[in-house]
mmCIF file of C-alpha atoms in Angstrom:
data_model
loop_
_atom_site.group_PDB
_atom_site.id
_atom_site.type_symbol
_atom_site.label_atom_id
_atom_site.label_comp_id
_atom_site.label_asym_id
_atom_site.label_seq_id
_atom_site.Cartn_x
_atom_site.Cartn_y
_atom_site.Cartn_z
ATOM 1 C CA MET A 1 85.700 67.273 65.110
ATOM 2 C CA ARG A 2 82.638 69.575 65.206
ATOM 3 C CA ARG A 3 82.208 68.786 68.923
ATOM 4 C CA LEU A 4 85.846 69.670 69.582
ATOM 5 C CA VAL A 5 85.512 72.968 67.710
ATOM 6 C CA VAL A 6 82.311 73.848 69.594
ATOM 7 C CA ALA A 7 83.921 72.919 72.912
ATOM 8 C CA ALA A 8 86.953 75.044 72.120
ATOM 9 C CA ALA A 9 84.747 77.963 71.096
ATOM 10 C CA LEU A 10 82.812 77.708 74.358
ATOM 11 C CA ALA A 11 86.026 77.470 76.360
ATOM 12 C CA LEU A 12 87.567 80.635 74.923
ATOM 13 C CA PRO A 13 85.170 83.086 76.636
ATOM 14 C CA MET A 14 85.570 81.157 79.896
ATOM 15 C CA LEU A 15 89.353 81.339 79.631
ATOM 16 C CA GLY A 16 89.051 85.050 78.908
ATOM 17 C CA GLN A 17 86.933 85.554 82.022
ATOM 18 C CA ALA A 18 89.442 83.588 84.105
ATOM 19 C CA ALA A 19 92.273 85.724 82.753
ATOM 20 C CA ILE A 20 90.371 88.894 83.619
ATOM 21 C CA ALA A 21 89.625 87.563 87.108
ATOM 22 C CA GLN A 22 93.295 86.814 87.651
ATOM 23 C CA GLU A 23 94.139 90.408 86.802
ATOM 24 C CA THR A 24 92.024 91.687 89.709
ATOM 25 C CA VAL A 25 92.610 91.523 93.469
ATOM 26 C CA LYS A 26 89.146 91.498 95.013
ATOM 27 C CA LEU A 27 88.630 92.723 98.575
ATOM 28 C CA GLY A 28 85.153 91.989 99.952
ATOM 29 C CA TYR A 29 83.924 94.884 102.112
ATOM 30 C CA ILE A 30 81.393 93.374 104.559
ATOM 31 C CA ASP A 31 79.773 96.165 106.573
ATOM 32 C CA PRO A 32 76.386 97.880 107.025
ATOM 33 C CA LEU A 33 75.162 99.711 103.929
ATOM 34 C CA SER A 34 71.574 99.861 105.208
ATOM 35 C CA GLY A 35 69.928 100.164 108.622
ATOM 36 C CA GLY A 36 71.256 101.958 111.684
ATOM 37 C CA GLY A 37 74.920 101.490 110.819
ATOM 38 C CA ALA A 38 74.634 102.649 107.198
ATOM 39 C CA SER A 39 76.242 106.066 107.704
ATOM 40 C CA VAL A 40 79.499 104.619 109.023
ATOM 41 C CA GLY A 41 79.368 101.723 106.565
ATOM 42 C CA GLU A 42 79.012 104.036 103.585
ATOM 43 C CA GLY A 43 81.847 106.201 104.867
ATOM 44 C CA GLY A 44 84.052 103.153 105.248
ATOM 45 C CA LEU A 45 83.201 101.951 101.739
ATOM 46 C CA LYS A 46 84.185 105.298 100.234
ATOM 47 C CA THR A 47 87.423 105.165 102.195
ATOM 48 C CA PHE A 48 88.383 101.710 100.905
ATOM 49 C CA GLN A 49 87.415 102.633 97.351
ATOM 50 C CA TYR A 50 89.651 105.703 97.582
ATOM 51 C CA LEU A 51 92.516 103.582 98.922
ATOM 52 C CA ALA A 52 92.045 101.047 96.117
ATOM 53 C CA GLU A 53 92.293 103.894 93.602
ATOM 54 C CA GLU A 54 95.487 105.054 95.325
ATOM 55 C CA LEU A 55 97.030 101.590 94.970
ATOM 56 C CA ASN A 56 95.830 101.218 91.376
ATOM 57 C CA ALA A 57 97.405 104.552 90.433
ATOM 58 C CA LYS A 58 100.726 103.031 91.544
ATOM 59 C CA GLY A 59 100.245 99.797 89.609
ATOM 60 C CA GLY A 60 97.949 97.886 91.956
ATOM 61 C CA ILE A 61 99.228 94.920 93.953
ATOM 62 C CA LEU A 62 101.814 92.834 92.096
ATOM 63 C CA GLY A 63 100.598 94.501 88.915
ATOM 64 C CA LYS A 64 96.966 93.544 89.501
ATOM 65 C CA LYS A 65 94.119 96.035 89.891
ATOM 66 C CA VAL A 66 92.478 96.215 93.324
ATOM 67 C CA GLU A 67 88.674 96.017 93.346
ATOM 68 C CA ILE A 68 86.472 96.662 96.392
ATOM 69 C CA VAL A 69 83.385 94.415 96.427
ATOM 70 C CA PRO A 70 80.641 95.997 98.631
ATOM 71 C CA LEU A 71 78.532 93.529 100.660
ATOM 72 C CA ASP A 72 75.762 94.788 102.953
ATOM 73 C CA ASN A 73 75.616 92.853 106.221
ATOM 74 C CA LYS A 74 73.062 95.147 107.951
ATOM 75 C CA THR A 75 75.285 94.914 111.088
ATOM 76 C CA ASN A 76 74.053 91.341 111.512
ATOM 77 C CA PRO A 77 76.377 88.386 112.186
ATOM 78 C CA GLN A 78 74.214 85.832 110.335
ATOM 79 C CA GLU A 79 73.831 88.109 107.307
ATOM 80 C CA SER A 80 77.594 88.667 107.368
ATOM 81 C CA LEU A 81 78.232 84.952 106.919
ATOM 82 C CA ILE A 82 75.840 84.842 103.963
ATOM 83 C CA GLN A 83 77.684 87.767 102.390
ATOM 84 C CA ALA A 84 81.062 86.173 103.111
ATOM 85 C CA GLN A 85 80.010 82.993 101.296
ATOM 86 C CA LYS A 86 78.740 85.087 98.364
ATOM 87 C CA ALA A 87 82.091 86.816 98.229
ATOM 88 C CA ILE A 88 83.993 83.531 98.234
ATOM 89 C CA ASP A 89 81.725 82.143 95.504
ATOM 90 C CA ALA A 90 82.590 85.228 93.430
ATOM 91 C CA GLY A 91 86.315 84.563 93.753
ATOM 92 C CA VAL A 92 87.082 86.849 96.693
ATOM 93 C CA ARG A 93 89.942 85.589 98.886
ATOM 94 C CA TYR A 94 90.312 88.663 101.096
ATOM 95 C CA VAL A 95 87.519 90.221 103.161
ATOM 96 C CA THR A 96 87.520 93.265 105.421
ATOM 97 C CA GLN A 97 85.060 94.339 108.106
ATOM 98 C CA GLY A 98 85.007 96.681 111.065
ATOM 99 C CA ASN A 99 81.669 97.744 112.470
ATOM 100 C CA GLY A 100 80.589 95.342 115.165
ATOM 101 C CA SER A 101 82.659 92.896 117.214
ATOM 102 C CA ALA A 102 79.802 90.376 117.183
ATOM 103 C CA VAL A 103 80.154 90.376 113.394
ATOM 104 C CA GLY A 104 83.928 90.216 113.713
ATOM 105 C CA GLY A 105 83.770 87.145 115.929
ATOM 106 C CA ALA A 106 81.358 85.380 113.564
ATOM 107 C CA LEU A 107 83.511 86.192 110.516
ATOM 108 C CA SER A 108 86.739 85.069 112.152
ATOM 109 C CA ASP A 109 85.170 81.756 113.136
ATOM 110 C CA PHE A 110 83.614 81.290 109.671
ATOM 111 C CA VAL A 111 86.858 82.015 107.793
ATOM 112 C CA THR A 112 88.886 79.742 110.085
ATOM 113 C CA LYS A 113 86.515 76.796 109.599
ATOM 114 C CA TYR A 114 86.208 77.431 105.857
ATOM 115 C CA ASN A 115 89.991 77.350 105.472
ATOM 116 C CA GLU A 116 90.247 74.081 107.408
ATOM 117 C CA ARG A 117 87.768 72.503 104.979
ATOM 118 C CA ASN A 118 89.223 74.062 101.818
ATOM 119 C CA PRO A 119 93.018 73.807 101.776
ATOM 120 C CA GLY A 120 94.493 75.686 98.838
ATOM 121 C CA LYS A 121 91.490 78.021 98.648
ATOM 122 C CA GLU A 122 92.087 79.943 101.873
ATOM 123 C CA VAL A 123 90.590 83.346 102.690
ATOM 124 C CA LEU A 124 92.036 86.102 104.908
ATOM 125 C CA TYR A 125 89.959 88.386 107.141
ATOM 126 C CA TYR A 126 91.268 91.922 107.627
ATOM 127 C CA ASN A 127 89.657 93.603 110.661
ATOM 128 C CA TYR A 128 89.859 97.399 110.716
ATOM 129 C CA ALA A 129 87.556 98.279 113.635
ATOM 130 C CA ALA A 130 86.041 95.333 115.559
ATOM 131 C CA VAL A 131 87.899 95.796 118.845
ATOM 132 C CA ASP A 132 86.639 93.172 121.295
ATOM 133 C CA PRO A 133 89.906 91.955 122.933
ATOM 134 C CA ILE A 134 88.833 88.296 122.653
ATOM 135 C CA LEU A 135 89.491 88.348 118.893
ATOM 136 C CA THR A 136 93.244 88.497 119.519
ATOM 137 C CA ASN A 137 93.153 86.571 122.783
ATOM 138 C CA ASP A 138 91.227 83.354 123.455
ATOM 139 C CA LYS A 139 89.510 83.391 120.029
ATOM 140 C CA CYS A 140 92.527 84.398 117.959
ATOM 141 C CA SER A 141 92.974 82.918 114.489
ATOM 142 C CA PHE A 142 95.873 82.705 112.046
ATOM 143 C CA TRP A 143 93.454 83.923 109.356
ATOM 144 C CA HIS A 144 92.444 87.114 111.198
ATOM 145 C CA PHE A 145 94.473 90.344 111.403
ATOM 146 C CA ARG A 146 93.379 93.451 113.350
ATOM 147 C CA TRP A 147 94.612 96.979 112.545
ATOM 148 C CA ASP A 148 92.704 98.874 115.246
ATOM 149 C CA ALA A 149 93.843 98.956 118.877
ATOM 150 C CA ASN A 150 91.593 96.659 120.900
ATOM 151 C CA SER A 151 89.275 98.146 123.502
ATOM 152 C CA ASP A 152 91.535 97.182 126.428
ATOM 153 C CA ILE A 153 94.478 99.034 124.846
ATOM 154 C CA LYS A 154 92.289 102.095 124.343
ATOM 155 C CA MET A 155 90.855 101.975 127.853
ATOM 156 C CA GLU A 156 94.332 101.611 129.342
ATOM 157 C CA ALA A 157 95.359 104.846 127.610
ATOM 158 C CA LEU A 158 92.124 106.682 128.464
ATOM 159 C CA THR A 159 92.219 105.775 132.148
ATOM 160 C CA ASN A 160 95.925 106.656 132.386
ATOM 161 C CA TYR A 161 94.922 110.139 131.290
ATOM 162 C CA MET A 162 91.765 110.286 133.426
ATOM 163 C CA LYS A 163 93.552 109.314 136.635
ATOM 164 C CA ASP A 164 95.495 112.579 136.503
ATOM 165 C CA GLN A 165 92.349 114.730 136.152
ATOM 166 C CA PRO A 166 91.367 115.654 139.743
ATOM 167 C CA ALA A 167 88.031 117.125 138.614
ATOM 168 C CA ILE A 168 86.776 113.640 137.754
ATOM 169 C CA LYS A 169 84.797 112.413 140.755
ATOM 170 C CA LYS A 170 81.657 110.706 139.437
ATOM 171 C CA VAL A 171 81.597 108.613 136.257
ATOM 172 C CA TYR A 172 78.610 107.309 134.306
ATOM 173 C CA LEU A 173 79.135 104.365 131.927
ATOM 174 C CA ILE A 174 76.783 103.982 128.954
ATOM 175 C CA ASN A 175 77.443 101.396 126.271
ATOM 176 C CA GLN A 176 75.878 99.260 123.566
ATOM 177 C CA ASP A 177 74.637 95.873 124.745
ATOM 178 C CA TYR A 178 76.886 93.453 122.876
ATOM 179 C CA SER A 179 80.374 92.038 123.286
ATOM 180 C CA PHE A 180 82.297 95.269 122.642
ATOM 181 C CA GLY A 181 80.102 97.489 124.822
ATOM 182 C CA GLN A 182 80.194 94.932 127.610
ATOM 183 C CA SER A 183 83.990 94.813 127.351
ATOM 184 C CA VAL A 184 84.244 98.612 127.591
ATOM 185 C CA ARG A 185 82.114 98.788 130.764
ATOM 186 C CA THR A 186 83.939 95.901 132.473
ATOM 187 C CA THR A 187 87.417 97.210 131.672
ATOM 188 C CA ALA A 188 86.534 100.801 132.594
ATOM 189 C CA ARG A 189 85.297 99.672 136.004
ATOM 190 C CA ALA A 190 88.386 97.578 136.672
ATOM 191 C CA MET A 191 90.954 100.125 135.485
ATOM 192 C CA LEU A 192 89.371 103.115 137.200
ATOM 193 C CA ALA A 193 89.127 101.168 140.473
ATOM 194 C CA LYS A 194 92.802 100.314 140.224
ATOM 195 C CA LYS A 195 94.077 103.746 139.222
ATOM 196 C CA ARG A 196 91.630 106.075 141.026
ATOM 197 C CA SER A 197 89.787 104.255 143.773
ATOM 198 C CA ASP A 198 88.165 107.535 144.855
ATOM 199 C CA ILE A 199 86.137 107.802 141.631
ATOM 200 C CA GLN A 200 82.504 106.745 142.020
ATOM 201 C CA ILE A 201 80.705 104.834 139.261
ATOM 202 C CA VAL A 202 77.276 106.482 139.562
ATOM 203 C CA GLY A 203 75.627 104.715 136.621
ATOM 204 C CA ASP A 204 76.260 101.735 134.355
ATOM 205 C CA GLU A 205 73.859 101.436 131.445
ATOM 206 C CA LEU A 206 73.657 99.028 128.512
ATOM 207 C CA HIS A 207 71.237 99.715 125.656
ATOM 208 C CA PRO A 208 70.295 97.899 122.411
ATOM 209 C CA LEU A 209 72.757 98.299 119.520
ATOM 210 C CA LEU A 210 71.650 100.824 116.859
ATOM 211 C CA LYS A 211 67.996 100.605 117.910
ATOM 212 C CA ILE A 212 67.509 103.723 120.072
ATOM 213 C CA THR A 213 66.160 106.777 118.243
ATOM 214 C CA ASP A 214 65.715 109.006 121.302
ATOM 215 C CA PHE A 215 68.318 108.983 124.071
ATOM 216 C CA ALA A 216 66.464 111.566 126.188
ATOM 217 C CA PRO A 217 65.503 109.021 128.906
ATOM 218 C CA TYR A 218 69.123 107.878 129.174
ATOM 219 C CA VAL A 219 70.397 111.463 129.376
ATOM 220 C CA ALA A 220 67.848 112.192 132.125
ATOM 221 C CA LYS A 221 69.381 109.344 134.157
ATOM 222 C CA ILE A 222 72.871 110.735 133.616
ATOM 223 C CA LYS A 223 71.764 114.182 134.844
ATOM 224 C CA ALA A 224 70.006 112.705 137.854
ATOM 225 C CA SER A 225 73.112 110.691 138.817
ATOM 226 C CA GLY A 226 75.198 113.812 139.376
ATOM 227 C CA ALA A 227 77.925 112.506 137.073
ATOM 228 C CA ASP A 228 80.663 114.904 136.000
ATOM 229 C CA THR A 229 82.036 112.477 133.379
ATOM 230 C CA VAL A 230 80.624 109.963 130.887
ATOM 231 C CA VAL A 231 82.602 107.065 129.389
ATOM 232 C CA THR A 232 81.178 105.392 126.288
ATOM 233 C CA GLY A 233 82.242 103.110 123.482
ATOM 234 C CA ASN A 234 79.142 104.002 121.431
ATOM 235 C CA TRP A 235 79.594 104.325 117.678
ATOM 236 C CA GLY A 236 77.542 105.268 114.620
ATOM 237 C CA GLN A 237 74.126 106.767 115.282
ATOM 238 C CA ASP A 238 74.367 105.663 118.925
ATOM 239 C CA ILE A 239 77.046 108.254 119.731
ATOM 240 C CA ALA A 240 75.611 110.985 117.495
ATOM 241 C CA LEU A 241 72.082 110.670 118.916
ATOM 242 C CA LEU A 242 73.362 110.352 122.494
ATOM 243 C CA LEU A 243 75.303 113.601 122.140
ATOM 244 C CA LYS A 244 72.358 115.292 120.428
ATOM 245 C CA ALA A 245 70.043 114.352 123.319
ATOM 246 C CA SER A 246 72.663 115.699 125.719
ATOM 247 C CA ALA A 247 72.709 119.000 123.854
ATOM 248 C CA ASP A 248 68.905 119.199 123.969
ATOM 249 C CA ALA A 249 68.925 118.537 127.718
ATOM 250 C CA GLY A 250 71.767 120.953 128.453
ATOM 251 C CA LEU A 251 73.914 118.204 130.003
ATOM 252 C CA LYS A 252 77.309 119.729 130.828
ATOM 253 C CA VAL A 253 79.769 116.927 131.560
ATOM 254 C CA ASN A 254 83.055 115.706 130.133
ATOM 255 C CA TRP A 255 82.889 112.814 127.667
ATOM 256 C CA TYR A 256 85.537 110.144 127.127
ATOM 257 C CA THR A 257 84.729 108.252 123.954
ATOM 258 C CA TYR A 258 86.053 105.810 121.396
ATOM 259 C CA TYR A 259 84.130 107.019 118.347
ATOM 260 C CA ALA A 260 82.774 110.556 118.782
ATOM 261 C CA GLY A 261 84.515 111.556 115.547
ATOM 262 C CA GLY A 262 82.353 109.306 113.366
ATOM 263 C CA SER A 263 79.388 110.288 111.240
ATOM 264 C CA GLY A 264 77.241 112.939 112.952
ATOM 265 C CA GLY A 265 79.398 113.055 116.086
ATOM 266 C CA PRO A 266 81.195 116.373 115.460
ATOM 267 C CA THR A 267 77.930 118.126 114.562
ATOM 268 C CA ALA A 268 76.323 116.870 117.768
ATOM 269 C CA ILE A 269 79.330 117.947 119.854
ATOM 270 C CA LYS A 270 79.125 121.465 118.449
ATOM 271 C CA GLN A 271 75.436 121.521 119.401
ATOM 272 C CA THR A 272 76.311 120.661 123.005
ATOM 273 C CA GLY A 273 78.611 123.676 123.206
ATOM 274 C CA LEU A 274 81.144 121.518 125.068
ATOM 275 C CA ASN A 275 84.299 123.198 123.820
ATOM 276 C CA HIS A 276 87.147 120.670 124.254
ATOM 277 C CA GLN A 277 85.134 118.619 126.741
ATOM 278 C CA VAL A 278 84.545 115.662 124.426
ATOM 279 C CA PHE A 279 87.597 113.411 124.144
ATOM 280 C CA GLN A 280 88.317 110.578 121.736
ATOM 281 C CA ILE A 281 91.006 107.916 121.603
ATOM 282 C CA THR A 282 92.151 106.966 118.103
ATOM 283 C CA GLU A 283 95.163 105.814 116.116
ATOM 284 C CA GLY A 284 95.234 109.217 114.411
ATOM 285 C CA PHE A 285 93.209 112.273 113.458
ATOM 286 C CA ALA A 286 93.282 115.018 110.858
ATOM 287 C CA ASN A 287 95.226 117.599 112.884
ATOM 288 C CA VAL A 288 98.182 115.412 113.848
ATOM 289 C CA ASP A 289 101.268 117.489 113.014
ATOM 290 C CA HIS A 290 102.489 115.287 110.155
ATOM 291 C CA LYS A 291 102.809 116.664 106.633
ATOM 292 C CA GLU A 292 102.214 113.467 104.644
ATOM 293 C CA SER A 293 98.984 112.581 106.451
ATOM 294 C CA GLN A 294 97.727 116.166 106.275
ATOM 295 C CA ASP A 295 98.384 116.207 102.506
ATOM 296 C CA PHE A 296 96.436 112.948 102.209
ATOM 297 C CA GLU A 297 93.595 114.383 104.315
ATOM 298 C CA LYS A 298 93.351 117.413 102.040
ATOM 299 C CA ALA A 299 93.159 115.267 98.892
ATOM 300 C CA PHE A 300 90.763 112.775 100.492
ATOM 301 C CA ARG A 301 88.315 115.474 101.584
ATOM 302 C CA ALA A 302 88.417 117.086 98.142
ATOM 303 C CA LYS A 303 87.494 113.787 96.482
ATOM 304 C CA VAL A 304 85.203 112.119 99.035
ATOM 305 C CA ASP A 305 83.808 115.105 101.007
ATOM 306 C CA LEU A 306 84.431 113.292 104.302
ATOM 307 C CA SER A 307 87.114 113.490 106.948
ATOM 308 C CA LEU A 308 89.239 110.356 107.254
ATOM 309 C CA TRP A 309 87.696 108.361 110.112
ATOM 310 C CA TYR A 310 89.945 105.356 109.566
ATOM 311 C CA PRO A 311 93.707 106.029 109.371
ATOM 312 C CA ARG A 312 93.974 102.316 110.203
ATOM 313 C CA ALA A 313 92.323 101.476 106.874
ATOM 314 C CA VAL A 314 95.205 103.274 105.150
ATOM 315 C CA ASN A 315 97.672 101.166 107.136
ATOM 316 C CA GLU A 316 95.724 98.001 106.294
ATOM 317 C CA MET A 317 95.676 98.552 102.543
ATOM 318 C CA ARG A 318 99.282 99.701 102.298
ATOM 319 C CA MET A 319 100.484 96.784 104.417
ATOM 320 C CA PHE A 320 98.429 94.370 102.302
ATOM 321 C CA ALA A 321 100.330 95.570 99.242
ATOM 322 C CA ALA A 322 103.687 95.474 101.062
ATOM 323 C CA ALA A 323 103.076 91.929 102.339
ATOM 324 C CA ALA A 324 102.111 90.633 98.893
ATOM 325 C CA GLU A 325 105.233 92.193 97.414
ATOM 326 C CA LYS A 326 107.375 90.721 100.192
ATOM 327 C CA ALA A 327 105.836 87.284 99.613
ATOM 328 C CA LYS A 328 105.891 87.733 95.807
ATOM 329 C CA SER A 329 102.462 86.120 95.934
ATOM 330 C CA LEU A 330 98.766 86.800 96.409
ATOM 331 C CA GLU A 331 98.140 83.430 98.028
ATOM 332 C CA PRO A 332 96.496 84.296 101.358
ATOM 333 C CA ILE A 333 98.681 81.954 103.419
ATOM 334 C CA LYS A 334 101.858 83.530 102.044
ATOM 335 C CA VAL A 335 100.528 87.064 102.519
ATOM 336 C CA ALA A 336 99.581 86.170 106.107
ATOM 337 C CA GLN A 337 103.067 84.876 106.822
ATOM 338 C CA ALA A 338 104.580 88.049 105.351
ATOM 339 C CA LEU A 339 102.359 90.233 107.572
ATOM 340 C CA GLU A 340 103.518 88.529 110.768
ATOM 341 C CA ASP A 341 105.894 90.761 112.735
ATOM 342 C CA MET A 342 105.893 93.260 109.841
ATOM 343 C CA LYS A 343 107.099 96.710 110.896
ATOM 344 C CA PHE A 344 105.517 99.606 109.064
ATOM 345 C CA GLU A 345 105.622 103.419 109.025
ATOM 346 C CA VAL A 346 102.025 104.245 109.937
ATOM 347 C CA PHE A 347 99.782 106.824 108.331
ATOM 348 C CA ASN A 348 100.149 109.527 111.001
ATOM 349 C CA GLY A 349 103.858 108.886 111.535
ATOM 350 C CA GLY A 350 105.811 106.504 113.742
ATOM 351 C CA GLU A 351 106.435 102.779 113.586
ATOM 352 C CA GLY A 352 103.778 100.123 113.924
ATOM 353 C CA ILE A 353 104.141 96.363 114.155
ATOM 354 C CA MET A 354 101.806 93.431 113.452
ATOM 355 C CA ARG A 355 102.519 91.097 116.366
ATOM 356 C CA LYS A 356 102.996 87.522 115.196
ATOM 357 C CA ASP A 357 101.702 86.025 118.450
ATOM 358 C CA ASP A 358 98.102 87.219 118.004
ATOM 359 C CA HIS A 359 97.907 89.306 114.796
ATOM 360 C CA GLN A 360 97.193 92.504 116.740
ATOM 361 C CA PHE A 361 98.665 95.648 115.170
ATOM 362 C CA PHE A 362 100.377 98.087 117.532
ATOM 363 C CA GLN A 363 100.922 101.748 116.682
ATOM 364 C CA PRO A 364 101.007 105.185 118.338
ATOM 365 C CA ILE A 365 97.583 106.215 119.631
ATOM 366 C CA TYR A 366 96.241 109.651 120.478
ATOM 367 C CA ILE A 367 93.794 111.298 122.849
ATOM 368 C CA SER A 368 92.261 114.404 121.287
ATOM 369 C CA SER A 369 89.507 116.855 122.218
ATOM 370 C CA PHE A 370 86.988 118.567 119.937
ATOM 371 C CA GLY A 371 86.413 122.314 119.938
ATOM 372 C CA GLU A 372 87.645 125.680 118.752
ATOM 373 C CA ARG A 373 90.759 125.568 116.598
ATOM 374 C CA SER A 374 94.056 127.409 116.598
ATOM 375 C CA GLU A 375 96.423 127.785 113.644
ATOM 376 C CA LYS A 376 97.905 124.421 114.643
ATOM 377 C CA GLU A 377 94.595 122.682 113.795
ATOM 378 C CA PRO A 378 93.963 123.322 110.077
ATOM 379 C CA PHE A 379 91.031 120.909 109.672
ATOM 380 C CA ASP A 380 87.511 121.224 111.034
ATOM 381 C CA ASP A 381 84.920 118.419 110.904
ATOM 382 C CA GLU A 382 81.472 118.296 109.303
ATOM 383 C CA LYS A 383 81.758 122.013 108.471
ATOM 384 C CA THR A 384 81.267 122.908 112.150
ATOM 385 C CA GLY A 385 84.321 125.155 112.329
ATOM 386 C CA TRP A 386 85.516 123.038 115.264
ATOM 387 C CA GLY A 387 88.265 120.438 115.036
ATOM 388 C CA TRP A 388 90.250 117.851 116.980
ATOM 389 C CA LYS A 389 93.204 118.988 119.097
ATOM 390 C CA LEU A 390 96.009 116.839 120.486
ATOM 391 C CA VAL A 391 95.735 116.150 124.224
ATOM 392 C CA ALA A 392 98.109 113.204 124.667
ATOM 393 C CA LYS A 393 100.084 110.712 122.599
ATOM 394 C CA VAL A 394 100.932 107.139 123.590
ATOM 395 C CA ASP A 395 103.920 105.630 121.798
ATOM 396 C CA THR A 396 103.756 102.164 120.266
ATOM 397 C CA ALA A 397 105.798 100.450 122.998
ATOM 398 C CA GLN A 398 103.389 101.707 125.691
ATOM 399 C CA THR A 399 100.336 100.194 123.953
ATOM 400 C CA MET A 400 101.522 96.583 124.033
ATOM 401 C CA LEU A 401 99.349 94.594 126.429
ATOM 402 C CA PRO A 402 100.000 90.833 126.808
ATOM 403 C CA THR A 403 97.913 88.274 124.934
ATOM 404 C CA THR A 404 96.434 84.906 125.903
ATOM 405 C CA CYS A 405 96.343 83.790 122.238
ATOM 406 C CA LYS A 406 97.469 80.219 121.525
ATOM 407 C CA MET A 407 97.400 80.249 117.768
ATOM 408 C CA ASP A 408 96.967 77.180 115.594
ATOM 409 C CA ARG A 409 99.091 77.607 112.486
ATOM 410 C CA PRO A 410 98.603 75.863 109.144
#
């Protein structure tokens, strides 16, 4: 009898812990919180924490509080897998990551294999920024969902705009030397050749990811090439430092970028003095003429003291909640099935859809330029006084490229 009483006494705290755990929806945030990618990783963490608070203020997901679990991967694929296993061991069944397609590929493969070995304990991977097209093509997975437009979709839109700019004659490509950067350079070459065969590619440079502290030698090559335009997929410190070196060298060219609006980018653009000569392609930005997103931006900046880099993170978290409610379950397989072909009013306005065939989200995307603001652009960035201005909008239907995904379903 004494043994039974002792066993019951020991079990009570464990049952209490289990009950508490069941009251929480844990989302593992696997991104760089140290090293060269720390500035964007920290910004992303604050964004997801803010979004979790927004959901919790409305009752959480299916009545359960949302908790963001930060996990530092140092922008390293192997470290990411260690952190993913730690998350799973701590009861996490949803993970999110964005910075680095090499990491994204490793995580997608890890989660897929883990789920095959552990039926009933599946994990979902929510990708908010790793944009290598292969993740929703030949290496697609039922357990992976991407909310950012892939790099081919973005390059299609950028080059459609560039082909109508007669001043573009000589283009220099500079990108990070890993799967995403290699994809950007290859696709840019192919699409520009097809749409504007008169454009010369006068330089094509790959450099180590998040390792360069002084881009002056690279900028010297760009100047020497005679380029009038630079195309880059650089992100994090690699775009900020590249632009800073350009300012120091007095390089006066147009820039077509994926991530110039990230940490340090706007400050560096202002230093270059290139007023509306740096362009970015995104799924949204602060000065989109849309009241609800502008109200959110105002509240977000007041609380976090950052501009919202990731409208797609808002879509991800809100769709997560909507899918769980549709499925009436927090079982990952049921949430995944509810997300497939889900249509959703996106953060900056307009309809998006999560394509069932490959789990690629499609939404309106925008080309904007950074510089002096009019009354139509209420928000500046990084206290520079300059802000992003709409140049072109691409509707959802025009972003839908075909997929080669042949998805294995559970």
